[in-house]
C-alpha cells in the first residue's frame, strides 16, 4: 500500500556506504519521475546521475546537511550516500519550474524506498561549486539533489507538542526524532 | 507496485459526477501528504477540503482547464470533479513554500489513484476569486487545487516526436494523448 511506502519514506542521512547502487536503478527511478505530472506538460526537468565514488564525493562536498543538528556536520566517511540524482530545470524549456521538482522528487524517493533504499531531498546546495565541479551548463537551473543509499538510521515520527517546535533531533541512542503537525492542525475548517 | 500507480496517475479532467467522494477519503489523502517530506520539516502547508456540490461549484468556477485544448472550456455539468483539495501555504510559518506543494500533491494524487479515483493538479486558478468565495485569510498563500473524481476518460501516453511538440491533444474518439520526452532525452550525459 502507498501509505506504507510513504511512512517508510523518511529523510535518511546515514547509510551503509559499502552498499553500492547501480546507475540502472537510478534510471528506473527517473523513469518514475518521467511519468509523473508536469505543469502544462512542458517537462522542463533534466537529471544528472551519480553512482561512482569519485562523482559522489564531488557532489557530497557541495551539500549542507540537517540544519537543526548543530553538532553534526553530515554523514562521516563510511555512512555517506552511494548515489545521487540531481534535478535540473532546462530554462530553454521553461523559466520557472513551478511544482515539477517536488512532484518528481517524491516519485523518485518513493521508488527508492520500494527498492529497500532511502535518502534525503536536499535543497541546501552550494550551487556555484556544484555547477563548476560537474560542469553544468548555464542553461540548467540546479533545483534539488536527492542523496540515496541503504539507510542505517532509525527515524521516528512524533506529534508536534504544545511548544509548536518542529525541529528534528537525535537522542542518546542516535535515533532521529521528527515532529509532525497533527492532521486537524493542517486542515482548515472554513 | 509504485510504477503501476504512477502510470495510472494521469491528469484526468472528465469524471462521473454521479460518483461522490466523502470527506473522510480526502482526510486520508491529506494524511499521506502530512507524512511526506517538508523542507526543514517546517510543514507550512494547510489544506481546504471540498466534497459538497455547492462548494465544489464555487471552486470549479475559479479554475482554468487544459490550456492546449482551445475548443474545450473544461468539463461539462455531469463530468465535473466531485471533490477538491486546495493546498495553501501558511506564510506565518514560511514565506516561500519551496518544493513542498509538489511533494504533497504527488502523494495525494497517487493515493487517489490507489482508491480508484483520479484527477488533475491545477495551478491555473483565479486566486483572487477563490480567496473571496471561500473567505481564505490573507496569511494563506493559495498554491494548488487538486480536482478529483471518478475518471471517465482514456489518457494515452506517447513519446514526443521529432517536432519536440509536448502539447496534449484529443482525437476524434475523445482519447486524450499526452506526449512524454524519452528517458535518454532527460538524463544528461556529463
Tab-separated table of C-alpha atoms in Angstrom:
chain	number	residue	atom	x	y	z
A	1	UNK	CA	0.000	0.000	0.000
A	2	UNK	CA	1.089	3.532	-0.774
A	3	UNK	CA	0.657	4.546	2.854
A	4	UNK	CA	3.285	2.011	3.958
A	5	UNK	CA	5.729	3.361	1.376
A	6	UNK	CA	5.062	6.937	2.432
A	7	UNK	CA	5.553	6.107	6.108
A	8	UNK	CA	8.783	4.280	5.315
A	9	UNK	CA	9.999	7.168	3.183
A	10	UNK	CA	11.737	9.174	5.900
A	11	UNK	CA	14.604	11.588	5.286
A	12	UNK	CA	17.592	9.324	5.884
A	13	UNK	CA	21.030	10.873	6.251
A	14	UNK	CA	23.215	7.933	7.318
A	15	UNK	CA	23.873	4.995	5.001
A	16	UNK	CA	25.846	1.793	4.643
A	17	UNK	CA	28.493	3.080	2.256
A	18	UNK	CA	29.544	-0.475	1.383
A	19	UNK	CA	26.203	-0.863	-0.364
A	20	UNK	CA	26.514	0.498	-3.882
A	21	UNK	CA	23.636	1.443	-6.186
A	22	UNK	CA	23.942	0.923	-9.909
A	23	UNK	CA	23.022	3.557	-12.459
A	24	UNK	CA	20.363	1.240	-13.925
A	25	UNK	CA	18.404	1.617	-10.704
A	26	UNK	CA	18.705	5.397	-10.924
A	27	UNK	CA	17.406	5.286	-14.491
A	28	UNK	CA	14.380	3.272	-13.306
A	29	UNK	CA	13.703	5.908	-10.649
A	30	UNK	CA	13.954	8.743	-13.166
A	31	UNK	CA	11.534	6.865	-15.363
A	32	UNK	CA	9.037	7.167	-12.499
A	33	UNK	CA	9.584	10.919	-12.483
A	34	UNK	CA	9.263	10.995	-16.269
A	35	UNK	CA	5.744	9.582	-15.985
A	36	UNK	CA	4.720	11.992	-13.227
A	37	UNK	CA	2.705	15.169	-13.822
A	38	UNK	CA	4.407	18.255	-15.233
A	39	UNK	CA	2.883	21.747	-15.416
A	40	UNK	CA	1.416	22.318	-18.908
A	41	UNK	CA	3.144	19.007	-19.738
A	42	UNK	CA	6.266	21.032	-20.594
A	43	UNK	CA	8.628	18.553	-18.858
A	44	UNK	CA	11.481	21.002	-18.273
A	45	UNK	CA	13.299	18.742	-15.796
A	46	UNK	CA	16.626	17.128	-16.634
A	47	UNK	CA	18.630	14.770	-14.431
A	48	UNK	CA	22.243	14.003	-13.611
A	49	UNK	CA	23.003	10.573	-12.175
A	50	UNK	CA	25.860	9.658	-9.930
A	51	UNK	CA	26.718	6.171	-8.714
A	52	UNK	CA	30.526	6.264	-8.770
A	53	UNK	CA	32.601	7.084	-5.652
A	54	UNK	CA	34.505	9.930	-7.287
A	55	UNK	CA	31.489	11.856	-8.559
A	56	UNK	CA	29.620	11.030	-5.351
A	57	UNK	CA	32.433	12.701	-3.390
A	58	UNK	CA	32.282	15.773	-5.629
A	59	UNK	CA	28.546	16.110	-5.046
A	60	UNK	CA	28.800	15.387	-1.325
A	61	UNK	CA	31.222	18.296	-0.936
A	62	UNK	CA	28.507	20.680	-2.198
A	63	UNK	CA	25.754	19.674	0.239
A	64	UNK	CA	24.698	21.006	3.622
A	65	UNK	CA	23.127	18.514	5.989
A	66	UNK	CA	20.427	18.613	8.670
A	67	UNK	CA	20.366	22.285	9.636
A	68	UNK	CA	18.884	21.633	13.077
A	69	UNK	CA	21.667	19.251	14.163
A	70	UNK	CA	24.205	21.903	15.032
A	71	UNK	CA	26.837	19.438	16.261
A	72	UNK	CA	26.571	17.173	13.230
A	73	UNK	CA	28.314	18.299	10.048
A	74	UNK	CA	26.833	15.458	7.977
A	75	UNK	CA	27.485	11.746	7.496
A	76	UNK	CA	31.008	10.519	8.171
A	77	UNK	CA	33.048	8.529	5.664
A	78	UNK	CA	31.525	5.035	5.654
A	79	UNK	CA	27.989	6.402	6.163
A	80	UNK	CA	27.693	8.613	3.095
A	81	UNK	CA	25.202	8.305	0.211
A	82	UNK	CA	26.252	5.938	-2.556
A	83	UNK	CA	24.167	7.536	-5.288
A	84	UNK	CA	22.683	10.892	-6.229
A	85	UNK	CA	20.138	12.227	-8.624
A	86	UNK	CA	20.452	15.935	-9.334
A	87	UNK	CA	17.274	17.580	-10.602
A	88	UNK	CA	17.838	20.439	-13.015
A	89	UNK	CA	15.464	22.744	-14.840
A	90	UNK	CA	16.100	23.389	-18.500
A	91	UNK	CA	15.466	27.124	-18.710
A	92	UNK	CA	15.244	26.970	-22.511
A	93	UNK	CA	12.028	25.000	-21.997
A	94	UNK	CA	10.624	26.910	-19.053
A	95	UNK	CA	11.956	29.678	-16.848
A	96	UNK	CA	10.001	28.770	-13.737
A	97	UNK	CA	9.817	25.119	-12.739
A	98	UNK	CA	6.706	25.501	-10.588
A	99	UNK	CA	5.883	22.393	-8.610
A	100	UNK	CA	7.539	19.954	-11.040
A	101	UNK	CA	10.706	19.315	-8.964
A	102	UNK	CA	8.690	18.410	-5.864
A	103	UNK	CA	6.467	16.011	-7.799
A	104	UNK	CA	9.478	14.351	-9.435
A	105	UNK	CA	11.420	14.130	-6.169
A	106	UNK	CA	8.544	12.415	-4.386
A	107	UNK	CA	8.111	9.848	-7.174
A	108	UNK	CA	11.844	9.091	-7.103
A	109	UNK	CA	12.120	8.809	-3.325
A	110	UNK	CA	9.069	6.535	-3.077
A	111	UNK	CA	10.583	4.352	-5.788
A	112	UNK	CA	13.852	4.228	-3.858
A	113	UNK	CA	12.062	3.127	-0.678
A	114	UNK	CA	10.234	0.403	-2.586
A	115	UNK	CA	13.678	-0.915	-3.599
A	116	UNK	CA	14.905	-1.026	0.017
A	117	UNK	CA	16.816	2.229	-0.386
A	118	UNK	CA	16.201	5.643	1.072
A	119	UNK	CA	17.600	9.110	1.193
A	120	UNK	CA	17.090	12.788	1.538
A	121	UNK	CA	15.857	15.599	-0.678
A	122	UNK	CA	18.463	18.320	-0.298
A	123	UNK	CA	17.824	21.893	-1.411
A	124	UNK	CA	20.682	23.389	0.580
A	125	UNK	CA	23.392	23.128	-2.045
A	126	UNK	CA	26.482	25.140	-2.902
A	127	UNK	CA	25.148	25.551	-6.427
A	128	UNK	CA	28.085	27.540	-7.718
A	129	UNK	CA	30.551	24.833	-6.688
A	130	UNK	CA	28.326	22.037	-7.956
A	131	UNK	CA	27.943	23.756	-11.316
A	132	UNK	CA	31.707	24.153	-11.597
A	133	UNK	CA	32.640	20.661	-10.357
A	134	UNK	CA	30.180	18.891	-12.647
A	135	UNK	CA	30.445	21.403	-15.494
A	136	UNK	CA	26.723	22.015	-15.582
A	137	UNK	CA	25.854	24.390	-18.431
A	138	UNK	CA	24.284	27.725	-17.512
A	139	UNK	CA	21.012	26.858	-19.289
A	140	UNK	CA	20.265	24.396	-16.469
A	141	UNK	CA	18.950	25.692	-13.175
A	142	UNK	CA	20.031	23.494	-10.257
A	143	UNK	CA	16.893	22.625	-8.291
A	144	UNK	CA	17.418	19.684	-5.914
A	145	UNK	CA	19.874	16.956	-5.040
A	146	UNK	CA	18.472	13.591	-3.995
A	147	UNK	CA	21.003	11.732	-1.865
A	148	UNK	CA	20.470	7.979	-1.734
A	149	UNK	CA	21.807	4.840	-0.157
A	150	UNK	CA	20.997	1.913	2.085
A	151	UNK	CA	19.763	3.649	5.264
A	152	UNK	CA	21.254	2.617	8.590
A	153	UNK	CA	19.413	5.017	10.850
A	154	UNK	CA	16.155	4.794	12.729
A	155	UNK	CA	13.791	7.694	12.144
A	156	UNK	CA	10.852	8.056	14.470
A	157	UNK	CA	7.818	10.235	13.855
A	158	UNK	CA	6.111	12.010	16.707
A	159	UNK	CA	3.468	14.686	17.050
A	160	UNK	CA	4.398	18.355	17.403
A	161	UNK	CA	4.000	19.383	21.037
A	162	UNK	CA	2.353	22.412	22.605
A	163	UNK	CA	5.517	24.432	22.040
A	164	UNK	CA	4.907	24.069	18.258
A	165	UNK	CA	8.552	23.038	17.811
A	166	UNK	CA	9.102	21.165	14.520
A	167	UNK	CA	12.880	20.792	14.815
A	168	UNK	CA	14.047	17.204	14.403
A	169	UNK	CA	16.558	15.942	16.967
A	170	UNK	CA	18.665	12.908	17.848
A	171	UNK	CA	18.586	11.121	21.149
A	172	UNK	CA	21.445	9.421	23.005
A	173	UNK	CA	20.871	6.214	21.018
A	174	UNK	CA	21.211	8.143	17.746
A	175	UNK	CA	17.524	7.709	16.971
A	176	UNK	CA	16.340	10.572	14.791
A	177	UNK	CA	13.035	12.083	16.000
A	178	UNK	CA	10.806	14.078	13.644
A	179	UNK	CA	7.801	16.036	14.975
A	180	UNK	CA	4.865	16.227	12.570
A	181	UNK	CA	1.877	18.556	12.838
A	182	UNK	CA	-1.424	16.839	13.649
A	183	UNK	CA	-3.937	16.267	10.866
A	184	UNK	CA	-6.501	18.555	12.468
A	185	UNK	CA	-3.925	21.329	12.650
A	186	UNK	CA	-3.311	21.343	8.909
A	187	UNK	CA	-6.912	21.072	7.664
A	188	UNK	CA	-8.653	24.445	7.690
A	189	UNK	CA	-12.221	24.479	8.844
A	190	UNK	CA	-13.791	27.164	6.701
B	1	UNK	CA	3.962	-1.688	-7.458
B	2	UNK	CA	4.569	2.046	-7.371
B	3	UNK	CA	5.274	2.100	-11.105
B	4	UNK	CA	1.747	0.846	-11.837
B	5	UNK	CA	0.271	3.576	-9.654
B	6	UNK	CA	2.414	6.233	-11.311
B	7	UNK	CA	1.452	5.068	-14.801
B	8	UNK	CA	-2.211	5.044	-13.827
B	9	UNK	CA	-1.928	8.503	-12.323
B	10	UNK	CA	-2.688	10.554	-15.415
B	11	UNK	CA	-4.154	14.058	-15.369
B	12	UNK	CA	-7.841	13.317	-15.685
B	13	UNK	CA	-10.264	16.124	-16.474
B	14	UNK	CA	-13.576	14.338	-17.078
B	15	UNK	CA	-15.378	12.478	-14.304
B	16	UNK	CA	-18.550	10.623	-13.453
B	17	UNK	CA	-20.239	13.358	-11.466
B	18	UNK	CA	-22.720	10.879	-10.009
B	19	UNK	CA	-19.822	9.345	-8.060
B	20	UNK	CA	-19.364	11.317	-4.872
B	21	UNK	CA	-16.259	11.291	-2.651
B	22	UNK	CA	-16.610	11.646	1.081
B	23	UNK	CA	-14.512	13.995	3.157
B	24	UNK	CA	-13.107	11.049	5.131
B	25	UNK	CA	-11.319	9.920	1.980
B	26	UNK	CA	-9.904	13.410	1.499
B	27	UNK	CA	-8.624	13.367	5.075
B	28	UNK	CA	-6.870	10.048	4.409
B	29	UNK	CA	-5.211	11.568	1.355
B	30	UNK	CA	-4.059	14.619	3.290
B	31	UNK	CA	-2.641	12.293	5.901
B	32	UNK	CA	-0.396	10.913	3.140
B	33	UNK	CA	0.798	14.450	2.417
B	34	UNK	CA	1.285	15.061	6.141
B	35	UNK	CA	3.778	12.187	6.260
B	36	UNK	CA	5.647	13.357	3.163
B	37	UNK	CA	8.898	15.338	3.263
B	38	UNK	CA	8.822	19.073	4.020
B	39	UNK	CA	11.759	21.461	3.629
B	40	UNK	CA	13.470	21.943	7.016
B	41	UNK	CA	10.479	19.975	8.351
B	42	UNK	CA	8.631	23.304	8.700
B	43	UNK	CA	5.349	21.884	7.344
B	44	UNK	CA	3.847	25.174	6.190
B	45	UNK	CA	1.109	23.570	4.095
B	46	UNK	CA	-2.534	23.784	5.058
B	47	UNK	CA	-5.484	22.229	3.255
B	48	UNK	CA	-9.083	23.019	2.424
B	49	UNK	CA	-11.364	20.100	1.599
B	50	UNK	CA	-14.421	20.161	-0.562
B	51	UNK	CA	-16.786	17.269	-1.168
B	52	UNK	CA	-20.161	19.055	-1.297
B	53	UNK	CA	-21.788	20.137	-4.595
B	54	UNK	CA	-22.125	23.776	-3.579
B	55	UNK	CA	-18.539	24.343	-2.541
B	56	UNK	CA	-17.377	22.218	-5.472
B	57	UNK	CA	-19.215	24.567	-7.835
B	58	UNK	CA	-17.600	27.603	-6.192
B	59	UNK	CA	-14.151	26.117	-6.649
B	60	UNK	CA	-14.864	24.934	-10.183
B	61	UNK	CA	-15.740	28.493	-11.201
B	62	UNK	CA	-12.192	29.601	-10.265
B	63	UNK	CA	-10.281	27.048	-12.357
B	64	UNK	CA	-8.894	27.134	-15.880
B	65	UNK	CA	-8.705	23.817	-17.692
B	66	UNK	CA	-6.366	22.212	-20.230
B	67	UNK	CA	-4.688	25.213	-21.846
B	68	UNK	CA	-3.813	23.359	-25.050
B	69	UNK	CA	-7.408	22.334	-25.792
B	70	UNK	CA	-8.549	25.639	-27.229
B	71	UNK	CA	-12.031	24.415	-28.113
B	72	UNK	CA	-12.692	22.872	-24.733
B	73	UNK	CA	-13.608	25.204	-21.862
B	74	UNK	CA	-13.477	22.428	-19.242
B	75	UNK	CA	-15.695	19.553	-18.132
B	76	UNK	CA	-19.418	19.933	-18.711
B	77	UNK	CA	-22.025	19.545	-15.997
B	78	UNK	CA	-22.210	15.811	-15.279
B	79	UNK	CA	-18.469	15.338	-15.868
B	80	UNK	CA	-17.100	17.701	-13.242
B	81	UNK	CA	-14.883	16.840	-10.258
B	82	UNK	CA	-16.741	15.740	-7.152
B	83	UNK	CA	-14.035	16.699	-4.666
B	84	UNK	CA	-11.200	19.145	-4.284
B	85	UNK	CA	-8.218	19.620	-2.057
B	86	UNK	CA	-6.808	23.135	-2.052
B	87	UNK	CA	-3.179	23.382	-0.960
B	88	UNK	CA	-2.292	26.575	0.867
B	89	UNK	CA	0.942	27.853	2.332
B	90	UNK	CA	0.824	29.377	5.791
B	91	UNK	CA	3.071	32.400	5.338
B	92	UNK	CA	3.358	32.863	9.102
B	93	UNK	CA	5.319	29.587	9.103
B	94	UNK	CA	7.321	30.096	5.933
B	95	UNK	CA	7.260	32.739	3.220
B	96	UNK	CA	8.472	30.503	0.402
B	97	UNK	CA	6.943	27.049	0.088
B	98	UNK	CA	9.809	25.613	-1.965
B	99	UNK	CA	9.058	22.141	-3.306
B	100	UNK	CA	6.595	21.196	-0.557
B	101	UNK	CA	3.382	21.665	-2.616
B	102	UNK	CA	4.662	19.417	-5.412
B	103	UNK	CA	5.641	16.673	-2.975
B	104	UNK	CA	2.276	16.865	-1.196
B	105	UNK	CA	0.302	16.947	-4.447
B	106	UNK	CA	2.035	13.840	-5.773
B	107	UNK	CA	1.385	11.895	-2.543
B	108	UNK	CA	-2.285	12.877	-2.636
B	109	UNK	CA	-2.811	12.085	-6.309
B	110	UNK	CA	-1.123	8.675	-6.010
B	111	UNK	CA	-3.322	7.937	-3.026
B	112	UNK	CA	-6.388	8.930	-5.027
B	113	UNK	CA	-5.405	6.604	-7.875
B	114	UNK	CA	-4.903	3.748	-5.431
B	115	UNK	CA	-8.525	4.297	-4.347
B	116	UNK	CA	-9.827	4.101	-7.920
B	117	UNK	CA	-10.071	7.873	-8.193
B	118	UNK	CA	-8.054	10.332	-10.221
B	119	UNK	CA	-7.762	13.973	-11.045
B	120	UNK	CA	-5.687	16.898	-12.024
B	121	UNK	CA	-3.231	19.216	-10.293
B	122	UNK	CA	-4.357	22.690	-11.274
B	123	UNK	CA	-2.139	25.729	-10.797
B	124	UNK	CA	-4.112	27.958	-13.139
B	125	UNK	CA	-6.523	29.428	-10.641
B	126	UNK	CA	-8.352	32.731	-10.292
B	127	UNK	CA	-6.827	33.125	-6.858
B	128	UNK	CA	-8.490	36.413	-6.067
B	129	UNK	CA	-11.954	34.966	-6.702
B	130	UNK	CA	-11.164	31.741	-4.850
B	131	UNK	CA	-9.905	33.683	-1.841
B	132	UNK	CA	-13.073	35.777	-1.806
B	133	UNK	CA	-15.532	32.922	-2.433
B	134	UNK	CA	-14.023	30.682	0.248
B	135	UNK	CA	-13.021	33.511	2.592
B	136	UNK	CA	-9.403	32.396	2.724
B	137	UNK	CA	-7.449	34.605	5.123
B	138	UNK	CA	-4.596	36.658	3.691
B	139	UNK	CA	-1.992	34.748	5.712
B	140	UNK	CA	-2.529	31.742	3.436
B	141	UNK	CA	-0.929	31.700	0.022
B	142	UNK	CA	-3.015	29.738	-2.492
B	143	UNK	CA	-0.699	27.219	-4.124
B	144	UNK	CA	-2.580	24.451	-5.960
B	145	UNK	CA	-6.025	22.984	-6.420
B	146	UNK	CA	-6.325	19.235	-6.780
B	147	UNK	CA	-9.507	18.347	-8.645
B	148	UNK	CA	-10.702	14.790	-8.075
B	149	UNK	CA	-13.355	12.358	-9.125
B	150	UNK	CA	-14.039	9.008	-10.765
B	151	UNK	CA	-12.309	9.421	-14.144
B	152	UNK	CA	-14.250	8.575	-17.289
B	153	UNK	CA	-11.647	9.451	-19.863
B	154	UNK	CA	-8.893	7.439	-21.528
B	155	UNK	CA	-5.451	9.050	-21.368
B	156	UNK	CA	-2.766	7.607	-23.585
B	157	UNK	CA	0.938	8.288	-23.254
B	158	UNK	CA	3.145	8.557	-26.299
B	159	UNK	CA	6.680	9.654	-26.998
B	160	UNK	CA	7.466	13.222	-28.053
B	161	UNK	CA	8.140	13.272	-31.807
B	162	UNK	CA	10.896	14.918	-33.823
B	163	UNK	CA	8.996	18.209	-33.761
B	164	UNK	CA	9.526	18.302	-29.983
B	165	UNK	CA	5.841	19.111	-29.502
B	166	UNK	CA	4.654	18.315	-25.972
B	167	UNK	CA	1.086	19.616	-26.339
B	168	UNK	CA	-1.522	17.091	-25.332
B	169	UNK	CA	-4.449	16.631	-27.728
B	170	UNK	CA	-7.725	14.751	-28.119
B	171	UNK	CA	-8.608	12.547	-31.038
B	172	UNK	CA	-12.000	12.014	-32.680
B	173	UNK	CA	-12.831	9.306	-30.107
B	174	UNK	CA	-12.126	11.735	-27.269
B	175	UNK	CA	-8.979	9.851	-26.259
B	176	UNK	CA	-6.560	12.226	-24.600
B	177	UNK	CA	-2.991	11.852	-25.915
B	178	UNK	CA	-0.004	13.032	-23.873
B	179	UNK	CA	3.499	13.167	-25.421
B	180	UNK	CA	6.317	12.449	-22.956
B	181	UNK	CA	10.016	13.113	-23.522
B	182	UNK	CA	12.150	9.984	-23.858
B	183	UNK	CA	14.258	8.857	-20.908
B	184	UNK	CA	17.521	9.425	-22.782
B	185	UNK	CA	16.443	12.973	-23.579
B	186	UNK	CA	16.059	13.941	-19.935
B	187	UNK	CA	19.206	12.322	-18.494
B	188	UNK	CA	22.274	14.481	-19.048
B	189	UNK	CA	25.410	12.696	-20.037
B	190	UNK	CA	28.118	14.748	-18.372
